[in-house]
XYZ file of N, CA and C in Angstrom:
789
model
N -8.041 38.484 10.323
C -7.243 38.010 9.404
C -7.603 38.338 7.448
N -6.600 38.234 6.328
C -7.925 38.777 5.770
C -7.663 37.209 4.379
N -8.558 37.395 3.442
C -9.535 36.054 3.388
C -9.471 36.552 1.392
N -8.903 35.295 1.124
C -9.060 35.948 -0.481
C -9.794 34.724 -1.260
N -10.434 35.273 -1.709
C -11.357 33.702 -2.481
C -10.947 33.072 -4.425
N -10.877 32.217 -4.862
C -11.400 32.287 -6.280
C -12.090 30.889 -7.535
N -12.227 30.526 -8.063
C -12.713 29.334 -8.300
C -12.084 28.509 -8.305
N -10.798 28.319 -8.079
C -10.395 27.095 -7.925
C -9.479 26.755 -6.606
N -9.989 27.626 -6.203
C -8.906 27.358 -4.123
C -9.119 29.077 -3.515
N -7.936 28.935 -2.439
C -8.363 29.857 -1.636
C -7.546 30.343 -0.782
N -7.048 31.138 -0.566
C -5.689 31.787 0.195
C -6.324 32.244 1.509
N -5.459 31.737 2.357
C -5.775 32.671 3.778
C -4.247 32.899 4.158
N -4.632 34.418 5.355
C -2.905 34.849 6.029
C -3.911 35.822 7.336
N -3.208 35.072 7.818
C -3.761 36.104 9.652
C -2.460 36.565 9.622
N -2.503 38.091 10.187
C -1.810 38.863 10.648
C -2.665 38.889 12.090
N -0.988 38.325 12.920
C -1.554 38.374 14.555
C -1.664 39.636 14.973
N -2.464 40.513 15.289
C -2.578 41.330 16.635
C -2.739 41.069 17.665
N -2.965 39.809 18.216
C -3.808 39.871 19.884
C -2.613 38.697 19.874
N -3.119 38.556 21.080
C -1.782 37.974 22.031
C -1.308 36.596 21.417
N -0.252 35.505 21.051
C -0.829 34.563 20.655
C -0.909 33.326 21.777
N -1.796 32.661 20.610
C -3.188 31.465 22.236
C -1.606 30.890 23.136
N -0.861 30.835 22.806
C -0.276 30.263 23.638
C 0.355 31.253 24.719
N 0.525 32.182 24.948
C 0.820 33.439 25.942
C -0.858 33.197 26.713
N -1.912 33.547 25.998
C -2.702 33.685 26.921
C -3.510 32.951 27.485
N -2.865 31.531 27.918
C -3.972 30.933 28.919
C -4.654 29.614 28.069
N -4.638 30.019 26.802
C -5.689 29.222 25.829
C -5.399 27.936 26.261
N -6.027 26.843 26.150
C -5.101 24.609 26.270
C -5.342 24.443 24.861
N -4.350 24.742 24.297
C -4.530 23.878 22.883
C -4.653 22.247 22.653
N -4.240 22.429 21.415
C -4.536 20.218 21.719
C -3.163 19.991 22.202
N -2.094 20.510 21.321
C -0.966 19.969 21.950
C -0.878 20.034 23.937
N -1.985 20.383 25.358
C -1.721 19.936 25.800
C -2.913 20.004 26.467
N -3.504 19.136 26.011
C -4.802 18.497 26.105
C -5.268 18.068 26.755
N -4.130 16.360 26.712
C -4.458 15.760 27.697
C -3.404 16.087 28.778
N -2.812 16.990 28.482
C -2.280 16.960 30.506
C -3.349 17.898 31.040
N -3.493 18.689 30.518
C -4.936 19.560 31.149
C -6.091 18.518 31.837
N -6.026 17.341 30.682
C -7.017 16.214 31.277
C -6.999 15.677 32.893
N -5.780 14.743 32.773
C -4.674 14.996 33.967
C -4.398 15.087 34.550
N -3.952 16.810 35.269
C -4.571 18.009 36.170
C -5.605 17.852 36.783
N -6.676 17.412 35.565
C -8.577 18.022 35.960
C -8.548 16.578 36.741
N -8.333 15.737 36.446
C -8.984 14.220 37.001
C -8.085 13.928 37.793
N -6.907 14.942 38.421
C -6.091 14.528 39.817
C -6.714 15.803 41.107
N -7.430 16.109 40.271
C -8.731 17.598 41.204
C -7.654 18.991 41.399
N -6.811 19.051 40.148
C -6.510 20.230 40.268
C -7.063 21.633 39.513
N -7.132 22.534 40.349
C -8.500 23.134 39.666
C -7.513 24.445 38.429
N -6.086 25.041 38.979
C -5.533 25.892 37.959
C -4.091 25.392 37.733
N -3.958 24.997 36.664
C -3.534 24.677 34.974
C -1.712 25.504 35.177
N -0.785 25.197 35.806
C 0.225 25.350 36.072
C 0.700 25.827 34.381
N 2.185 26.653 33.730
C 2.255 27.138 33.089
C 3.373 25.816 32.882
N 3.161 25.128 31.551
C 4.475 23.959 30.699
C 5.365 24.485 30.949
N 5.966 23.638 31.038
C 7.949 23.783 30.766
C 8.254 22.646 30.459
N 9.252 22.398 29.245
C 9.934 21.730 29.164
C 10.679 21.411 29.821
N 11.261 20.154 30.448
C 11.957 19.471 30.623
C 13.832 19.388 30.069
N 14.352 19.544 31.068
C 15.586 20.456 31.135
C 16.917 19.603 31.599
N 18.053 18.853 30.802
C 18.814 18.182 31.492
C 19.643 18.840 33.297
N 19.937 18.286 34.341
C 20.108 19.073 35.339
C 21.038 19.722 35.468
N 21.973 19.813 34.534
C 22.828 20.488 34.303
C 22.670 21.905 33.640
N 21.709 22.050 32.988
C 20.971 23.042 32.472
C 20.038 23.624 33.274
N 18.895 22.731 33.988
C 18.087 23.454 34.824
C 18.291 24.489 35.656
N 19.886 24.062 36.035
C 20.462 25.024 37.399
C 20.913 26.784 37.325
N 20.710 26.525 35.772
C 21.021 27.878 35.816
C 20.404 28.249 35.470
N 20.752 29.989 35.220
C 19.014 30.961 35.842
C 18.882 31.525 34.209
N 17.716 31.201 33.740
C 17.019 31.516 32.246
C 17.030 32.377 32.094
N 17.464 32.760 30.847
C 17.782 34.639 30.423
C 16.356 34.915 29.417
N 15.699 35.482 30.110
C 14.259 35.594 28.848
C 14.556 36.324 27.658
N 14.237 36.417 26.248
C 14.192 37.342 25.456
C 12.528 38.149 25.549
N 12.998 39.222 26.094
C 11.632 39.728 26.377
C 11.022 40.397 25.084
N 9.818 41.005 25.033
C 9.500 41.696 23.679
C 8.983 40.430 22.261
N 9.709 39.074 23.373
C 8.767 38.326 21.401
C 7.919 37.714 21.788
N 6.445 37.952 21.897
C 5.341 37.717 22.131
C 4.164 37.407 20.607
N 2.908 37.624 20.987
C 2.436 36.978 19.672
C 2.391 38.152 18.917
N 3.509 38.978 18.286
C 2.474 39.870 17.648
C 3.757 39.844 16.168
N 3.326 40.098 15.137
C 4.355 40.165 13.835
C 5.115 40.648 13.968
N 5.536 41.947 14.687
C 6.478 42.786 15.081
C 7.019 43.412 16.055
N 8.226 44.130 16.668
C 8.290 44.336 17.758
C 9.867 44.159 16.936
N 10.447 45.335 19.321
C 11.427 45.038 19.423
C 11.925 44.078 21.362
N 13.220 43.347 21.053
C 13.771 42.577 21.921
C 14.305 42.541 22.436
N 14.934 42.866 23.515
C 15.743 42.493 24.631
C 16.312 41.756 25.037
N 17.529 41.084 25.969
C 17.739 39.792 27.131
C 19.002 40.196 27.322
N 19.290 40.194 28.023
C 20.659 40.573 28.343
C 21.449 41.375 27.579
N 22.891 41.460 27.594
C 23.091 42.356 26.811
C 22.851 42.215 25.063
N 21.733 41.316 24.500
C 21.854 41.407 22.918
C 19.686 41.932 22.902
N 19.800 42.651 22.425
C 18.739 43.880 21.228
C 18.750 43.010 19.626
N 17.295 44.221 19.344
C 16.941 43.983 18.387
C 15.688 44.427 18.147
N 15.355 43.562 16.427
C 13.390 43.439 16.326
C 13.851 42.829 15.457
N 12.100 42.814 15.123
C 11.874 41.291 14.040
C 10.217 41.547 13.011
N 10.158 41.086 12.679
C 9.367 40.817 11.915
C 8.590 40.340 11.576
N 7.231 39.267 10.960
C 7.302 37.714 11.386
C 5.359 37.888 10.667
N 5.559 36.703 8.841
C 4.386 36.066 9.141
C 4.166 34.685 8.781
N 2.850 34.825 8.385
C 2.071 33.081 7.743
C 1.519 33.332 6.818
N 1.304 32.210 6.200
C 0.447 31.753 5.190
C -0.335 30.237 5.250
N -1.490 30.657 4.368
C -1.958 28.791 4.132
C -3.063 28.902 2.638
N -2.759 28.355 1.547
C -2.985 28.363 0.828
C -3.474 26.773 0.292
N -4.636 26.767 0.036
C -5.461 25.352 -0.477
C -6.031 25.582 -1.493
N -5.800 24.671 -2.331
C -7.008 24.854 -3.542
C -7.917 23.502 -4.028
N -9.220 23.556 -4.559
C -9.696 22.955 -4.157
C -9.807 21.589 -3.437
N -9.692 22.463 -2.262
C -10.042 21.493 -0.607
C -8.744 20.469 -0.714
N -7.543 20.083 -1.782
C -6.477 19.013 -1.578
C -5.836 19.385 -1.577
N -5.328 20.883 -2.510
C -3.700 20.561 -1.487
C -3.762 21.633 -1.037
N -2.768 21.515 -0.348
C -2.184 21.821 1.375
C -0.897 23.311 1.536
N -0.509 24.412 1.220
C 0.413 25.117 1.432
C 0.345 25.858 2.811
N 1.626 25.739 3.371
C 1.855 26.276 4.363
C 3.180 27.459 4.376
N 3.414 28.021 4.882
C 4.179 29.353 4.574
C 4.627 30.592 5.497
N 5.706 30.883 5.712
C 6.417 31.935 6.656
C 7.211 32.032 7.155
N 7.438 33.711 6.418
C 8.794 33.905 7.108
C 9.371 34.822 8.554
N 10.311 34.954 8.355
C 11.213 35.942 9.701
C 12.013 36.712 9.187
N 12.176 38.479 10.092
C 13.675 38.582 9.524
C 14.011 40.200 10.693
N 15.104 39.445 11.658
C 15.152 39.999 13.319
C 16.634 40.145 13.177
N 16.601 41.365 13.522
C 18.393 41.996 13.871
C 18.589 41.500 15.520
N 20.099 42.010 15.746
C 20.348 41.880 16.449
C 22.111 42.430 16.933
N 22.131 43.522 18.091
C 23.239 43.010 18.366
C 23.717 42.905 19.768
N 25.273 43.339 19.329
C 25.588 42.728 21.117
C 26.838 42.128 21.256
N 26.869 41.670 21.826
C 28.379 40.805 22.800
C 28.911 39.807 21.415
N 30.118 40.057 21.198
C 30.616 39.573 20.176
C 29.725 39.877 18.359
N 29.161 40.804 18.477
C 28.981 40.933 17.325
C 29.034 42.515 16.797
N 30.238 42.359 15.713
C 31.528 43.388 15.573
C 29.630 44.758 14.565
N 29.088 44.225 13.915
C 28.214 44.833 13.663
C 26.365 44.691 13.382
N 25.610 45.170 13.217
C 24.369 44.252 13.396
C 24.068 43.158 12.146
N 23.853 42.172 12.784
C 23.621 41.185 12.619
C 22.250 40.698 11.534
N 21.999 40.449 10.202
C 19.997 40.479 9.885
C 20.585 39.038 9.848
N 18.901 38.233 10.235
C 18.545 37.138 9.751
C 17.751 37.051 8.711
N 17.652 36.483 7.477
C 16.015 36.084 7.045
C 15.631 34.593 7.010
N 15.013 34.762 7.301
C 14.406 32.990 6.726
C 12.703 33.051 6.620
N 12.897 31.472 6.029
C 11.392 31.253 5.509
C 11.554 30.061 5.615
N 9.748 29.277 5.667
C 9.092 28.917 6.262
C 8.592 27.694 5.530
N 8.653 26.360 4.817
C 7.550 26.028 4.151
C 7.650 25.015 4.079
N 5.993 24.642 3.858
C 5.156 23.310 3.919
C 4.253 22.590 3.273
N 4.372 21.702 2.519
C 2.904 20.592 1.462
C 2.672 19.374 2.018
N 1.545 19.665 1.742
C 0.102 18.153 2.514
C -0.508 17.955 1.301
N -1.691 17.118 1.647
C -2.772 16.536 0.350
C -3.551 16.363 1.542
N -5.228 16.738 1.153
C -5.981 16.422 1.982
C -6.905 16.088 1.544
N -7.651 15.212 2.527
C -8.809 13.808 1.801
C -9.505 14.110 3.007
N -10.788 14.846 2.605
C -11.619 15.174 4.039
C -10.661 14.966 5.616
N -10.580 14.531 6.078
C -10.539 14.962 7.758
C -8.767 14.164 7.516
N -8.595 13.366 6.294
C -7.422 13.282 6.965
C -6.101 13.736 5.906
N -4.839 13.657 6.532
C -4.086 14.728 5.688
C -2.748 14.016 5.517
N -1.914 14.391 4.357
C -0.752 13.133 3.594
C 0.175 14.681 3.501
N 1.373 14.533 3.670
C 2.679 14.835 4.210
C 3.981 15.176 2.885
N 3.618 16.172 1.932
C 3.894 15.724 0.657
C 5.709 16.313 0.326
N 5.749 17.241 0.974
C 7.223 17.840 1.162
C 7.009 18.322 2.844
N 7.691 17.496 3.554
C 7.714 17.794 5.537
C 7.928 19.553 5.026
N 7.370 19.697 6.929
C 8.147 21.057 7.019
C 10.042 21.337 6.603
N 10.004 22.873 6.153
C 11.687 23.464 6.567
C 11.646 24.850 6.556
N 12.097 24.848 7.265
C 13.187 26.384 7.377
C 13.863 26.863 7.969
N 14.256 27.823 7.237
C 15.792 27.596 6.328
C 16.116 29.297 6.736
N 17.324 29.931 7.362
C 17.593 31.697 7.019
C 19.092 32.125 6.219
N 18.941 32.650 6.429
C 20.619 33.394 5.379
C 20.787 34.702 6.352
N 22.367 34.919 6.590
C 22.259 36.445 7.708
C 22.747 37.160 6.536
N 22.986 37.967 7.073
C 23.660 39.849 6.487
C 24.521 40.289 7.941
N 25.169 40.557 7.171
C 26.288 42.294 8.291
C 26.487 42.989 7.721
N 25.776 44.476 8.414
C 26.276 45.482 7.108
C 25.519 45.778 6.145
N 24.169 44.749 5.838
C 23.385 44.845 4.647
C 24.274 43.815 3.164
N 25.137 42.891 3.721
C 26.183 42.385 2.889
C 26.302 40.398 3.399
N 25.900 39.869 2.215
C 25.655 38.839 3.076
C 26.963 38.385 3.678
N 26.923 37.279 4.511
C 28.333 36.362 5.557
C 28.118 35.048 4.900
N 28.990 33.727 4.893
C 29.598 32.883 5.306
C 28.299 31.678 6.999
N 26.991 32.037 6.513
C 26.291 31.977 8.119
C 24.931 30.848 7.581
N 24.771 30.098 8.292
C 23.441 28.792 8.077
C 22.619 28.911 8.884
N 21.974 28.412 8.989
C 20.826 28.193 9.687
C 19.203 27.659 9.308
N 19.561 26.396 9.558
C 18.643 24.705 8.679
C 17.653 24.385 10.010
N 16.426 24.307 9.209
C 15.581 22.899 10.862
C 14.749 22.276 9.726
N 14.603 21.238 9.978
C 13.512 20.381 9.370
C 12.422 18.909 9.662
N 11.925 18.725 9.099
C 10.872 18.005 9.876
C 11.347 16.373 10.130
N 11.987 16.064 11.167
C 12.260 14.112 11.648
C 11.161 13.258 11.531
N 11.001 12.555 10.093
C 10.483 11.408 10.527
C 11.259 10.587 11.392
N 10.547 10.062 11.902
C 10.891 8.278 12.678
C 10.099 6.913 12.794
N 9.637 5.935 12.646
C 8.591 5.227 13.167
C 8.159 5.212 14.267
N 9.304 5.803 15.730
C 9.235 5.795 17.049
C 8.557 6.943 17.446
N 8.967 8.169 16.590
C 7.833 9.220 16.655
C 6.771 9.622 16.079
N 6.700 8.662 15.014
C 5.200 8.660 14.324
C 4.647 7.949 15.570
N 4.632 6.488 15.924
C 4.061 6.129 17.228
C 3.366 7.006 18.013
N 4.413 8.342 19.108
C 3.745 9.253 19.667
C 3.581 10.277 18.893
N 2.834 10.848 17.941
C 3.209 11.106 17.691
C 3.161 12.776 17.663
N 4.417 12.931 17.720
C 4.823 13.341 17.711
C 5.483 14.901 16.560
N 5.815 15.932 16.154
C 6.716 16.846 15.199
C 7.984 17.430 15.957
N 9.143 15.929 15.058
C 10.577 16.529 15.828
C 10.833 16.841 14.555
N 11.228 18.433 15.134
C 12.473 18.867 14.169
C 14.214 18.594 14.745
N 14.716 18.901 13.370
C 16.542 18.801 13.999
C 16.882 20.022 12.618
N 17.774 20.091 12.994
C 18.988 21.501 12.440
C 20.308 21.448 12.713
N 20.275 22.860 11.992
C 21.614 23.102 12.514
C 21.835 24.469 11.852
N 22.819 25.175 12.615
C 23.150 26.470 13.137
C 24.462 26.270 13.082
N 25.203 27.202 11.849
C 27.207 27.631 11.457
C 26.895 29.508 11.526
N 27.774 29.541 12.069
C 28.048 30.844 12.439
C 29.527 31.598 13.457
N 30.398 32.020 12.960
C 31.114 33.049 13.237
C 32.157 31.570 13.288
N 32.106 30.151 12.984
C 32.938 29.694 12.585
C 32.685 28.570 13.988
N 31.384 28.246 14.631
C 30.817 27.736 15.897
C 29.879 26.477 14.442
N 29.475 25.581 15.328
C 28.638 24.719 14.451
C 28.045 24.180 15.443
N 26.400 24.557 15.295
C 25.665 23.775 16.620
C 24.562 22.670 16.418
N 24.448 21.695 16.831
C 23.497 20.680 15.661
C 22.110 21.850 16.893
N 20.904 21.588 16.380
C 19.429 21.579 16.751
C 18.710 20.574 17.050
N 17.645 20.090 17.933
C 16.860 19.121 18.325
C 15.912 19.270 18.831
N 14.538 19.306 18.955
C 13.368 19.991 19.622
C 13.339 18.935 20.760
N 12.282 19.656 21.231
C 12.525 18.993 23.212
C 11.006 19.552 23.031
N 10.178 18.007 23.373
C 9.292 17.406 23.876
C 8.456 17.370 24.843
N 9.383 16.675 26.037
C 9.246 16.131 27.181
C 8.287 17.761 27.897
N 7.946 17.800 28.887
C 7.269 18.836 29.534
C 7.930 17.890 31.265
N 8.251 18.864 31.999
C 8.556 19.214 33.148
C 7.856 18.868 33.764
N 8.045 17.887 35.087
C 7.553 17.150 36.450
C 6.124 16.311 36.179
N 6.368 15.495 34.205
C 5.490 14.840 33.814
C 5.803 14.426 32.110
N 5.528 12.558 32.768
C 6.274 11.751 31.895
C 5.506 12.190 30.412
N 4.292 12.662 30.461
C 3.545 13.287 29.160
C 4.484 13.877 27.839
N 4.019 14.107 26.811
C 4.919 14.914 25.788
C 3.952 15.873 25.138
N 4.580 16.712 24.120
C 3.940 17.263 23.588
C 4.407 16.784 22.060
N 3.076 16.801 21.401
C 3.041 17.297 20.109
C 4.372 18.016 19.717
N 3.781 19.155 19.136
C 4.599 19.798 18.912
C 5.876 20.376 19.263
N 6.728 21.142 19.622
C 7.651 20.872 20.124
C 7.618 22.321 21.205
N 7.777 22.224 22.105
C 7.808 23.101 23.157
C 9.291 24.530 23.226
N 10.053 23.431 22.983
C 11.634 23.084 23.088
C 12.154 23.515 22.188
N 13.394 24.001 22.450
C 14.784 23.394 21.778
C 16.022 23.012 21.838
N 16.823 22.357 22.064
C 18.162 21.942 22.883
C 19.458 21.937 21.689
N 20.095 22.866 22.436
C 21.092 22.944 20.941
C 22.899 21.645 21.818
N 23.105 21.329 20.881
C 24.112 20.021 20.631
C 25.971 21.354 19.903
N 26.542 20.186 20.865
C 28.015 20.794 20.144
C 28.648 20.303 20.122
N 29.921 18.633 19.291
C 30.214 17.687 19.881
C 30.089 17.139 20.664
N 28.501 16.835 19.886
C 27.471 16.107 21.480
C 27.436 15.850 22.752
N 27.657 17.616 22.857
C 26.828 17.677 24.339
C 25.791 18.691 24.050
N 25.029 18.047 25.085
C 23.771 19.558 25.386
C 24.649 20.627 25.609
N 24.777 21.837 25.302
C 25.318 23.064 25.711
C 23.997 23.935 25.972
N 23.427 23.739 25.077
C 21.957 25.150 25.769
C 20.726 24.440 25.755
N 19.168 25.260 25.835
C 18.166 25.120 25.304
C 16.882 26.622 25.058
N 16.492 27.069 24.521
C 15.586 27.326 24.201
C 13.945 26.924 24.807
N 13.496 27.719 25.212
C 11.923 27.074 25.629
C 11.228 28.004 25.143
N 10.272 27.292 24.193
C 9.488 28.759 22.922
C 8.293 28.506 23.249
N 7.802 28.332 24.522
C 6.455 28.468 24.696
C 5.774 29.188 25.779
N 4.881 30.513 24.884
C 5.059 32.100 26.324
C 6.231 32.322 25.792
N 7.171 33.623 26.752
C 8.588 34.473 26.415
C 9.355 32.638 26.175
N 9.986 33.227 25.502
C 11.251 32.383 25.619
C 12.171 32.619 26.203
N 12.954 31.845 26.904
C 13.669 31.314 27.455
C 14.787 30.505 27.300
N 16.276 31.279 27.360
C 17.244 30.495 27.356
C 18.450 29.653 28.216
N 18.828 28.940 28.236
C 19.330 28.388 29.143
C 20.462 27.660 28.262
N 21.743 28.120 29.128
C 22.691 27.678 28.825
C 24.370 27.625 29.435
N 24.104 26.590 29.506
C 26.101 25.506 29.982
C 26.753 26.995 30.781
N 26.972 26.053 32.100
C 28.071 27.407 32.822
C 29.434 27.057 31.182
N 30.150 28.006 31.709
C 31.559 27.611 31.013
C 31.564 28.028 29.462
N 30.624 28.444 29.387
C 29.894 28.224 27.460
C 30.807 29.309 26.326
N 31.737 29.681 25.775
C 32.622 30.278 24.703
C 31.872 32.012 24.868
N 31.902 32.555 24.680
C 31.272 33.917 24.443
C 30.621 33.855 22.360
N 31.673 33.565 21.935
C 31.507 33.102 20.785
C 29.812 32.252 20.054
N 30.455 31.284 21.056
C 29.509 30.096 21.170
C 28.085 30.535 21.347
N 28.349 31.619 22.223
C 26.757 31.695 23.492
C 26.583 32.715 22.147
N 27.254 33.275 21.766
C 26.314 34.463 20.641
C 25.557 33.659 19.711
N 26.409 32.988 18.852
C 26.178 31.787 17.870
C 24.441 31.385 18.175
N 24.019 30.540 19.311
C 23.063 29.764 20.599
C 22.371 31.012 20.278
N 22.832 32.384 20.368
C 21.402 33.513 20.643
C 20.748 33.017 19.648
N 21.535 33.828 18.297
C 21.076 34.061 17.348
C 19.846 33.120 17.086
N 20.484 31.314 17.225
C 19.178 30.234 16.713
C 18.547 30.272 16.999
N 18.731 30.556 18.985
C 17.407 31.158 19.235
C 16.574 31.887 19.145
N 17.412 32.680 18.780
C 15.796 33.670 17.685
C 15.142 33.408 16.640
N 15.459 32.598 16.044
C 15.243 32.102 14.858
C 14.129 31.188 14.617
N 14.633 29.963 16.411
C 13.209 29.351 16.544
C 12.033 30.231 18.054
N 12.335 31.486 17.619
C 11.570 31.882 18.547
C 10.909 32.925 17.776
N 11.282 32.580 16.335
C 9.778 33.233 15.668
C 9.116 32.628 14.386
N 8.722 31.165 14.858
C 9.232 30.416 13.649
C 7.019 30.339 14.423
N 6.082 30.488 13.866
C 5.281 29.898 13.943
C 5.120 28.189 13.529
N 5.496 26.865 14.331
C 5.257 25.718 12.900
C 3.909 25.603 13.399
N 3.495 25.172 11.948
C 2.713 24.638 11.139
C 1.997 23.298 12.112
N 2.527 22.566 12.435
C 2.093 22.221 13.529
C 1.192 22.261 15.260
N 1.202 24.170 14.880
C 0.876 23.983 16.093
C -0.377 25.085 15.627
N -0.293 25.830 13.935
C -0.635 26.172 13.248
C -1.742 26.371 13.511
N -2.900 27.732 14.062
C -4.359 27.295 13.618
C -4.968 28.150 12.441
N -3.780 28.471 11.873
C -4.355 29.573 10.913
C -5.647 28.754 9.840
N -5.928 29.027 9.434
C -7.541 28.825 8.580
C -8.228 27.637 8.323
N -8.559 26.950 10.263
C -8.859 26.382 10.684
C -10.073 27.596 11.503
N -10.848 26.046 11.311
C -12.194 26.199 11.799
C -13.642 25.896 12.637
């Protein structure tokens, strides 16, 4: 971690060169209630948390995205797809009141239905006000990506943003919704908070589902090694677009679960 201080505020940047806390078995706030329930029931070993899937996806074989861990950069491979990635996150505070979080991720992908290497360039922004222990979001989380092919931009987009509703506020959930459009395919994205085998839910997303024409056609679990689930009979072009969206989601360090700058 590198820190810089000035008379008007401070900026903190974390260079994550060790395993992400989600990957090394540390129980974070979003799983604290699950851990408490298991301990009260007499369980001494905490199972890995898994996202709840609709039945038609649960019966499909999960496709892991190997290589995407807690590091800031690396190489990945998944089925016939492969590439590299780099990412970072920053948090800046001014006068102990103004709180800004930012992040970026870049990645390359080659594989089926991709005629040349696709590069994704993504940015995340969020702003809030801090008053003691209270925090008020003034600019909700927004995460967007642009894409290049052979180094040249082409018509494609990815966007994800915080969705605020009375129900989600009551459940203390950071719901995210978005969309990816690439290669003539448009998929809607919605965060998943339900855990497999329990009625309990998570505050930050444990994964995301992909929808097209109102039907759930896939999902990606982002807890630990990312895992992609694709509905049977999915068109190869749709599967390609889904994988690229899954990569963008897997590389996002969500501010809802970030411990950057916290003591």
